Structure formats: structure tokens, C-alpha cells
Amino acid sequence: MADIKALDKEYIVGTYGRFDLVAESGSGAVCIDADGKEYIDFTSGIGVNSLGFCDPGWVKAVTEQLSKIQHISNLFYTEPCVKVAELLVKRTGMSKVFFANSGAEANEVAIKAARKYSNNKYGDDTNHIVTLENSFHGRTMATITATGQDGYHKDFYPFVQGFSYAKANDIEDLYAKVTEETCAVMIELVQGEGGVMNLDKEYVKAVEAYCRQEDMMFIIDEVQTGVGRTGHLFAFQAFDVKPDIVTFAKGIGGGLPIGGALFSETAAEILKPGDHGTTYGGNPVACAGAYEVLSRIDDEFLAEVRAKGDYFREKLSAVDEVESISGMGLMIGIKLKEKAAKDVVGAALAEGLLLLTAKDKVRLLPPLNITYDEIDKGLAILEKLL
Ligand SMILES: *Cc1c(COP(=O)(O)O)cnc(C)c1O
């Protein structure tokens, strides 16, 4: 274990502040380190392992595909990718899908499509995109620019042009930020990296109405909130809105890299042959994993996610040190009264519990199929620390 850490330090670029844990194996919501110590996982790899570690159905789906064909390129057709696309479209009311490999790439295609739509219709100057303060949209040049947090910007000038930031839950500020040149508004519905900050339903509906009025693309970044995380297949379905473009990534592959964008009828024909592409997009193995994840997340499963989210909230709100709880479903932000979130996360690790932070909050993103037994074990550790 010491060896692995030393080798990491020697050979890997130091962009990550890692926790003191070498993950070796896992099952469900239990991770086992190189010394055989067990941890309850309330992180699911930042909302990625929707079905926990090495779910047997998921492993079977992925390995079966792996021994059929692992990759062929987007110059040919494969079955897993169309099957996932069909499921996504049928269950969201959207029209078409583009597959990418990560959240940032999913947002890149949304940005390109929005710009092309407006450029073609209103001229080249119509290319500005308004995002929200405190948002997070990724780490590529366009998506860090879209990210409304200074912390991600310093040192990387110059940025992609044409982004500005409005205050979340403040529709007047959005009206003020939109100009003749604006082609799209892009928002998260619960800002994840920004501290598990919920957007108000009335605000989101007002954003949609304004996008319709001004013929701007309404883009929702569901990279973190999508694929069952909030207790709905996509959070926009609970906000009662119809976006033009919805991006997804994290939870869909169950642990394999896949992301993408769903386009509504108005947006589905914007991108034409040659406009966009990626070598790995729609990879059959990643799609076989995604198909298993999506097939498992049916209405009954989503009701369970909501029930488990309520259970977490009920238990946590009885803890004196907890000031407030934000988020939706199994996306949970905990604001503490006295203790620093990062100290709690560090102490929890030593006690056998994996947690995340989001800004000044403790953030929980447990596997969507976590059992009540696993929840109780994890919460017992957390309650003791608080
Ligand atoms: C994580 C995240 C991204 C970036 O996804 P990557 O796969 O890391 O590129 C984008 N948007 C939101 C809302 C996210 O939570």
C-alpha cells in the first residue's frame, strides 16, 4: 500500500489530492482496501457507480459484450449503442442522442449545437451562452469557461469567448445578462460541485419560458443529477420542463466512461455529418454497461431511490450538528453547524466510511441500490463523528 502511494507520487501528475486509501476491490456499497479493511461507500465514485461496486448483472453485461466486440469505430453500426439510445429517448421524451465519453465532452457538444443553431438562424454574432454563478460544467477550455467559479479559472487565460454568468434563482439577473447575442442558457438543476445547491422550480420554469420567448437553446447539465440520482430518471422530469438539450455522464455507465447529450425535436437535426464526433463515443462495452444500468432504473427502482433519500434526510435531520440538508433523492448536501466538512470526511475515512465534500458541505452520493443495512452502518459512523 505504501508502495502504490510512492509510485503514484513519483509517476502521476499531481492534479489530485487523494485520500489515504488504495482501493483494491468492492461489492455493493462496500469498498475493500489493499490491507483488507472495509469501507461503506457513500460516494459511488462521485456519482458514477450507480449499481455499486461490481454489481453481478452489470459485470455480466459488460463482460459478455467484451468478449463479443470491444470497439469498431463510429464508421460502423453496433447494437449496444442504439439500444441505449432507444431507451434514453423513449424514457425522456427527447428525440435523439449523441454519445461522448465524459461530462465535459457532453457539454461541449451541447455548446457547439447551440451555437450552430443560432449562427445559422440569426448570424455569426449570436453565440453567447449564459450559465450560472457557482456552476460546474467540466474542465475542457470551453467547459471551464462555462463554469461560473473563479477558482477553476485562474492561470488558464485566455478563455473561450462568449460566456457570462447569472445568479442562480434570480430571474431578473438572467434577464439582465441575456443580450441580442445570447444563443443559449445552460444550468444544472442541483448544482453539485457548487455545494449541492437546489434551484427553485419556479425559477427553472421561468428560465424555460424566457428561452422560448427569445428562441435560445435551453440546456440542462444533468451530468451529476441524471440517471436516477435524484429519484427521477432525469431531474428535469421533476421540474416539469422540456429542455432542448440535456447532457449526462457520471451515473449512466455504472463505472465505465460514457456521456452524451439528448436533443429535443427542435435540436435533433442541428448537427450534421462531420459537425462533431469522438473516437470512443458509443463504445459497445460502455454502452452494454449503460444499458444494464438504465434497464434496472425502472419506476420501482426510482421510488426506492426517493425512499432511501428520505430515510437519509430523516436520520440526518435528527443530528444536532446538522444545520440543514440540501439536494434531491440520493444527492445529499449536509451543512454543519460547527465542524468543518473536510475534517469530518477525513475522520470518517479512518472509521471506515467514504464521504465527499462539496464546497463547505459534506456531500453524499451513495450507490443508487445501496441497502438499508449499508445505509445504517454508514450513518452510524457519521452520526458518531457529528
Ligand atoms: C462532473 C461534472 C461535469 C464534468 O464531468 P467529467 O466527466 O468530469 O468531464 C460536468 N457537469 C457537472 C454538473 C458535473 O457534476
Tab-separated table of N, CA and C in Angstrom, residues 174-278:
chain	number	residue	atom	x	y	z
A	174	LEU	N	-30.947	36.996	-14.791
A	174	LEU	CA	-30.842	36.341	-16.102
A	174	LEU	C	-31.319	37.296	-17.200
A	175	TYR	N	-32.448	37.956	-16.973
A	175	TYR	CA	-32.932	38.927	-17.964
A	175	TYR	C	-31.846	39.970	-18.250
A	176	ALA	N	-31.141	40.377	-17.204
A	176	ALA	CA	-30.124	41.414	-17.372
A	176	ALA	C	-28.902	40.893	-18.131
A	177	LYS	N	-28.607	39.621	-18.002
A	177	LYS	CA	-27.388	39.071	-18.624
A	177	LYS	C	-27.603	38.651	-20.085
A	178	VAL	N	-28.828	38.357	-20.447
A	178	VAL	CA	-29.113	37.945	-21.830
A	178	VAL	C	-29.077	39.176	-22.745
A	179	THR	N	-28.389	39.044	-23.887
A	179	THR	CA	-28.325	40.149	-24.859
A	179	THR	C	-28.793	39.623	-26.215
A	180	GLU	N	-28.726	40.494	-27.213
A	180	GLU	CA	-29.028	40.117	-28.595
A	180	GLU	C	-28.164	38.954	-29.061
A	181	GLU	N	-26.981	38.836	-28.439
A	181	GLU	CA	-26.019	37.840	-28.909
A	181	GLU	C	-26.169	36.487	-28.215
A	182	THR	N	-27.081	36.399	-27.259
A	182	THR	CA	-27.205	35.150	-26.492
A	182	THR	C	-27.904	34.070	-27.323
A	183	CYS	N	-27.309	32.881	-27.327
A	183	CYS	CA	-27.928	31.768	-28.074
A	183	CYS	C	-28.440	30.668	-27.152
A	184	ALA	N	-28.000	30.660	-25.888
A	184	ALA	CA	-28.401	29.552	-25.013
A	184	ALA	C	-28.246	29.921	-23.544
A	185	VAL	N	-29.003	29.215	-22.722
A	185	VAL	CA	-28.827	29.274	-21.271
A	185	VAL	C	-28.556	27.844	-20.828
A	186	MET	N	-27.504	27.662	-20.054
A	186	MET	CA	-27.153	26.314	-19.580
A	186	MET	C	-27.126	26.300	-18.054
A	187	ILE	N	-27.878	25.380	-17.463
A	187	ILE	CA	-27.954	25.313	-15.996
A	187	ILE	C	-27.901	23.861	-15.495
A	188	GLU	N	-27.479	23.696	-14.258
A	188	GLU	CA	-27.702	22.440	-13.534
A	188	GLU	C	-29.002	22.642	-12.740
A	189	LEU	N	-29.663	21.586	-12.335
A	189	LEU	CA	-30.897	21.735	-11.539
A	189	LEU	C	-30.609	21.642	-10.047
A	190	VAL	N	-29.586	20.872	-9.690
A	190	VAL	CA	-28.993	20.948	-8.353
A	190	VAL	C	-27.499	21.119	-8.630
A	191	GLN	N	-26.953	22.253	-8.228
A	191	GLN	CA	-25.534	22.487	-8.502
A	191	GLN	C	-24.707	21.579	-7.601
A	192	GLY	N	-24.035	20.608	-8.206
A	192	GLY	CA	-23.328	19.594	-7.435
A	192	GLY	C	-22.035	20.102	-6.837
A	193	GLU	N	-21.049	20.366	-7.708
A	193	GLU	CA	-19.743	20.835	-7.221
A	193	GLU	C	-19.887	22.179	-6.522
A	194	GLY	N	-20.902	22.931	-6.884
A	194	GLY	CA	-21.138	24.239	-6.269
A	194	GLY	C	-21.674	24.165	-4.845
A	195	GLY	N	-21.857	22.950	-4.308
A	195	GLY	CA	-22.274	22.825	-2.906
A	195	GLY	C	-23.674	22.244	-2.737
A	196	VAL	N	-24.098	21.402	-3.685
A	196	VAL	CA	-25.429	20.779	-3.627
A	196	VAL	C	-26.496	21.865	-3.391
A	197	MET	N	-26.547	22.796	-4.338
A	197	MET	CA	-27.470	23.930	-4.239
A	197	MET	C	-28.671	23.670	-5.149
A	198	ASN	N	-29.852	23.609	-4.552
A	198	ASN	CA	-31.061	23.344	-5.343
A	198	ASN	C	-31.533	24.597	-6.070
A	199	LEU	N	-31.944	24.426	-7.310
A	199	LEU	CA	-32.624	25.517	-7.997
A	199	LEU	C	-34.121	25.415	-7.731
A	200	ASP	N	-34.781	26.578	-7.660
A	200	ASP	CA	-36.231	26.589	-7.428
A	200	ASP	C	-36.968	26.213	-8.699
A	201	LYS	N	-38.061	25.493	-8.521
A	201	LYS	CA	-38.862	25.066	-9.672
A	201	LYS	C	-39.413	26.270	-10.454
A	202	GLU	N	-39.901	27.282	-9.737
A	202	GLU	CA	-40.460	28.459	-10.438
A	202	GLU	C	-39.375	29.144	-11.259
A	203	TYR	N	-38.160	29.194	-10.686
A	203	TYR	CA	-37.055	29.812	-11.417
A	203	TYR	C	-36.760	29.044	-12.694
A	204	VAL	N	-36.666	27.717	-12.575
A	204	VAL	CA	-36.328	26.888	-13.735
A	204	VAL	C	-37.411	27.012	-14.800
A	205	LYS	N	-38.657	27.077	-14.374
A	205	LYS	CA	-39.751	27.240	-15.339
A	205	LYS	C	-39.692	28.624	-16.008
A	206	ALA	N	-39.274	29.620	-15.242
A	206	ALA	CA	-39.129	30.968	-15.813
A	206	ALA	C	-37.959	31.009	-16.807
A	207	VAL	N	-36.889	30.264	-16.509
A	207	VAL	CA	-35.755	30.191	-17.450
A	207	VAL	C	-36.240	29.559	-18.755
A	208	GLU	N	-37.003	28.477	-18.622
A	208	GLU	CA	-37.521	27.809	-19.827
A	208	GLU	C	-38.389	28.763	-20.651
A	209	ALA	N	-39.296	29.468	-19.965
A	209	ALA	CA	-40.202	30.376	-20.676
A	209	ALA	C	-39.413	31.471	-21.405
A	210	TYR	N	-38.379	31.960	-20.749
A	210	TYR	CA	-37.567	33.022	-21.345
A	210	TYR	C	-36.796	32.492	-22.562
A	211	CYS	N	-36.293	31.268	-22.459
A	211	CYS	CA	-35.596	30.646	-23.598
A	211	CYS	C	-36.546	30.512	-24.786
A	212	ARG	N	-37.779	30.141	-24.523
A	212	ARG	CA	-38.774	30.004	-25.608
A	212	ARG	C	-39.051	31.370	-26.235
A	213	GLN	N	-39.255	32.357	-25.356
A	213	GLN	CA	-39.576	33.712	-25.832
A	213	GLN	C	-38.469	34.281	-26.720
A	214	GLU	N	-37.205	34.030	-26.316
A	214	GLU	CA	-36.076	34.621	-27.041
A	214	GLU	C	-35.457	33.661	-28.049
A	215	ASP	N	-36.052	32.503	-28.242
A	215	ASP	CA	-35.519	31.443	-29.116
A	215	ASP	C	-34.059	31.124	-28.789
A	216	MET	N	-33.807	30.868	-27.513
A	216	MET	CA	-32.472	30.442	-27.066
A	216	MET	C	-32.563	28.959	-26.697
A	217	MET	N	-31.478	28.225	-26.925
A	217	MET	CA	-31.460	26.817	-26.524
A	217	MET	C	-31.452	26.726	-24.995
A	218	PHE	N	-32.316	25.892	-24.472
A	218	PHE	CA	-32.389	25.672	-23.022
A	218	PHE	C	-31.648	24.361	-22.745
A	219	ILE	N	-30.451	24.507	-22.179
A	219	ILE	CA	-29.579	23.340	-21.962
A	219	ILE	C	-29.538	23.005	-20.472
A	220	ILE	N	-29.804	21.761	-20.129
A	220	ILE	CA	-29.684	21.339	-18.734
A	220	ILE	C	-28.552	20.339	-18.610
A	221	ASP	N	-27.611	20.667	-17.741
A	221	ASP	CA	-26.466	19.787	-17.476
A	221	ASP	C	-26.873	18.819	-16.365
A	222	GLU	N	-27.167	17.588	-16.771
A	222	GLU	CA	-27.559	16.553	-15.797
A	222	GLU	C	-26.453	15.522	-15.632
A	223	VAL	N	-25.220	15.977	-15.787
A	223	VAL	CA	-24.092	15.058	-15.649
A	223	VAL	C	-24.073	14.436	-14.249
A	224	GLN	N	-24.445	15.240	-13.245
A	224	GLN	CA	-24.477	14.705	-11.881
A	224	GLN	C	-25.895	14.311	-11.445
A	225	THR	N	-26.882	15.064	-11.866
A	225	THR	CA	-28.251	14.817	-11.398
A	225	THR	C	-28.978	13.721	-12.186
A	226	GLY	N	-28.428	13.361	-13.356
A	226	GLY	CA	-29.139	12.441	-14.243
A	226	GLY	C	-29.070	10.978	-13.834
A	227	VAL	N	-29.810	10.165	-14.558
A	227	VAL	CA	-29.789	8.702	-14.439
A	227	VAL	C	-30.120	8.215	-13.022
A	228	GLY	N	-31.235	8.715	-12.510
A	228	GLY	CA	-31.776	8.177	-11.272
A	228	GLY	C	-31.280	8.829	-9.995
A	229	ARG	N	-30.251	9.608	-10.069
A	229	ARG	CA	-29.620	10.154	-8.858
A	229	ARG	C	-30.607	10.909	-7.969
A	230	THR	N	-31.502	11.660	-8.585
A	230	THR	CA	-32.416	12.492	-7.782
A	230	THR	C	-33.727	11.784	-7.454
A	231	GLY	N	-33.822	10.502	-7.847
A	231	GLY	CA	-35.083	9.795	-7.640
A	231	GLY	C	-36.006	9.916	-8.850
A	232	HIS	N	-35.507	10.552	-9.891
A	232	HIS	CA	-36.194	10.640	-11.184
A	232	HIS	C	-35.165	10.239	-12.227
A	233	LEU	N	-35.602	9.684	-13.357
A	233	LEU	CA	-34.585	9.257	-14.324
A	233	LEU	C	-33.690	10.448	-14.661
A	234	PHE	N	-34.329	11.575	-14.998
A	234	PHE	CA	-33.613	12.848	-15.111
A	234	PHE	C	-34.340	13.863	-14.233
A	235	ALA	N	-33.577	14.761	-13.622
A	235	ALA	CA	-34.189	15.723	-12.703
A	235	ALA	C	-35.169	16.642	-13.424
A	236	PHE	N	-34.916	16.923	-14.717
A	236	PHE	CA	-35.812	17.861	-15.412
A	236	PHE	C	-37.242	17.332	-15.418
A	237	GLN	N	-37.398	16.008	-15.326
A	237	GLN	CA	-38.739	15.424	-15.329
A	237	GLN	C	-39.500	15.816	-14.057
A	238	ALA	N	-38.772	16.098	-12.985
A	238	ALA	CA	-39.424	16.524	-11.742
A	238	ALA	C	-39.658	18.028	-11.731
A	239	PHE	N	-38.953	18.754	-12.587
A	239	PHE	CA	-39.104	20.216	-12.641
A	239	PHE	C	-40.159	20.624	-13.661
A	240	ASP	N	-40.695	19.594	-14.368
A	240	ASP	CA	-41.807	19.882	-15.253
A	240	ASP	C	-41.419	20.861	-16.370
A	241	VAL	N	-40.220	20.664	-16.931
A	241	VAL	CA	-39.767	21.493	-18.054
A	241	VAL	C	-39.338	20.586	-19.205
A	242	LYS	N	-39.180	21.173	-20.379
A	242	LYS	CA	-38.761	20.421	-21.556
A	242	LYS	C	-37.543	21.122	-22.165
A	243	PRO	N	-36.345	20.688	-21.760
A	243	PRO	CA	-35.141	21.323	-22.302
A	243	PRO	C	-34.929	20.977	-23.780
A	244	ASP	N	-34.094	21.772	-24.458
A	244	ASP	CA	-33.721	21.461	-25.838
A	244	ASP	C	-32.590	20.442	-25.852
A	245	ILE	N	-31.698	20.577	-24.873
A	245	ILE	CA	-30.554	19.665	-24.801
A	245	ILE	C	-30.326	19.290	-23.325
A	246	VAL	N	-30.156	18.014	-23.074
A	246	VAL	CA	-29.847	17.528	-21.720
A	246	VAL	C	-28.548	16.741	-21.809
A	247	THR	N	-27.577	17.089	-20.980
A	247	THR	CA	-26.332	16.320	-21.002
A	247	THR	C	-26.281	15.372	-19.810
A	248	PHE	N	-25.590	14.269	-20.008
A	248	PHE	CA	-25.491	13.250	-18.960
A	248	PHE	C	-24.105	12.616	-19.039
A	249	ALA	N	-23.686	11.958	-17.964
A	249	ALA	CA	-22.418	11.217	-17.976
A	249	ALA	C	-22.347	10.360	-16.715
A	250	LYS	N	-21.701	10.885	-15.695
A	250	LYS	CA	-21.366	10.152	-14.470
A	250	LYS	C	-22.091	8.810	-14.258
A	251	GLY	N	-23.373	8.845	-13.904
A	251	GLY	CA	-24.039	7.627	-13.439
A	251	GLY	C	-24.421	6.632	-14.515
A	252	ILE	N	-24.395	7.045	-15.771
A	252	ILE	CA	-25.016	6.182	-16.778
A	252	ILE	C	-24.228	4.910	-17.075
A	253	GLY	N	-22.911	4.990	-17.045
A	253	GLY	CA	-22.111	3.822	-17.421
A	253	GLY	C	-21.919	2.828	-16.288
A	254	GLY	N	-22.347	3.179	-15.086
A	254	GLY	CA	-22.159	2.294	-13.943
A	254	GLY	C	-20.691	2.105	-13.583
A	255	GLY	N	-19.812	2.934	-14.111
A	255	GLY	CA	-18.387	2.830	-13.794
A	255	GLY	C	-17.501	2.864	-15.034
A	256	LEU	N	-18.097	2.796	-16.209
A	256	LEU	CA	-17.316	2.920	-17.436
A	256	LEU	C	-17.528	4.311	-18.032
A	257	PRO	N	-16.498	4.824	-18.717
A	257	PRO	CA	-16.608	6.194	-19.224
A	257	PRO	C	-17.563	6.320	-20.406
A	258	ILE	N	-18.646	7.006	-20.186
A	258	ILE	CA	-19.612	7.315	-21.247
A	258	ILE	C	-20.422	8.527	-20.810
A	259	GLY	N	-20.686	9.399	-21.751
A	259	GLY	CA	-21.535	10.561	-21.502
A	259	GLY	C	-22.257	10.867	-22.788
A	260	GLY	N	-22.989	11.950	-22.796
A	260	GLY	CA	-23.659	12.306	-24.042
A	260	GLY	C	-24.676	13.393	-23.858
A	261	ALA	N	-25.354	13.684	-24.958
A	261	ALA	CA	-26.374	14.727	-24.944
A	261	ALA	C	-27.627	14.204	-25.616
A	262	LEU	N	-28.755	14.501	-24.984
A	262	LEU	CA	-30.070	14.193	-25.543
A	262	LEU	C	-30.603	15.471	-26.172
A	263	PHE	N	-31.134	15.359	-27.380
A	263	PHE	CA	-31.664	16.517	-28.094
A	263	PHE	C	-33.173	16.385	-28.275
A	264	SER	N	-33.873	17.497	-28.077
A	264	SER	CA	-35.320	17.510	-28.325
A	264	SER	C	-35.552	17.571	-29.828
A	265	GLU	N	-36.821	17.515	-30.204
A	265	GLU	CA	-37.160	17.552	-31.624
A	265	GLU	C	-36.589	18.791	-32.326
A	266	THR	N	-36.670	19.934	-31.652
A	266	THR	CA	-36.159	21.175	-32.264
A	266	THR	C	-34.653	21.145	-32.467
A	267	ALA	N	-33.948	20.396	-31.619
A	267	ALA	CA	-32.483	20.452	-31.642
A	267	ALA	C	-31.851	19.237	-32.328
A	268	ALA	N	-32.655	18.215	-32.574
A	268	ALA	CA	-32.092	16.928	-33.008
A	268	ALA	C	-31.438	16.958	-34.383
A	269	GLU	N	-31.844	17.910	-35.225
A	269	GLU	CA	-31.298	17.924	-36.591
A	269	GLU	C	-30.224	18.996	-36.791
A	270	ILE	N	-29.783	19.636	-35.707
A	270	ILE	CA	-28.800	20.721	-35.858
A	270	ILE	C	-27.464	20.176	-36.364
A	271	LEU	N	-26.985	19.148	-35.719
A	271	LEU	CA	-25.654	18.635	-36.060
A	271	LEU	C	-25.755	17.648	-37.218
A	272	LYS	N	-24.936	17.887	-38.224
A	272	LYS	CA	-24.954	17.093	-39.459
A	272	LYS	C	-23.643	16.318	-39.589
A	273	PRO	N	-23.573	15.389	-40.552
A	273	PRO	CA	-22.334	14.619	-40.731
A	273	PRO	C	-21.099	15.520	-40.776
A	274	GLY	N	-20.112	15.183	-39.974
A	274	GLY	CA	-18.868	15.949	-39.939
A	274	GLY	C	-18.844	17.062	-38.903
A	275	ASP	N	-19.998	17.435	-38.353
A	275	ASP	CA	-20.044	18.542	-37.387
A	275	ASP	C	-19.405	18.188	-36.047
A	276	HIS	N	-19.503	16.943	-35.657
A	276	HIS	CA	-18.951	16.554	-34.363
A	276	HIS	C	-18.678	15.056	-34.373
A	277	GLY	N	-17.825	14.618	-33.458
A	277	GLY	CA	-17.537	13.196	-33.388
A	277	GLY	C	-16.512	12.927	-32.314
A	278	THR	N	-16.387	11.685	-31.916
A	278	THR	CA	-15.336	11.285	-30.987
A	278	THR	C	-15.085	9.796	-31.179
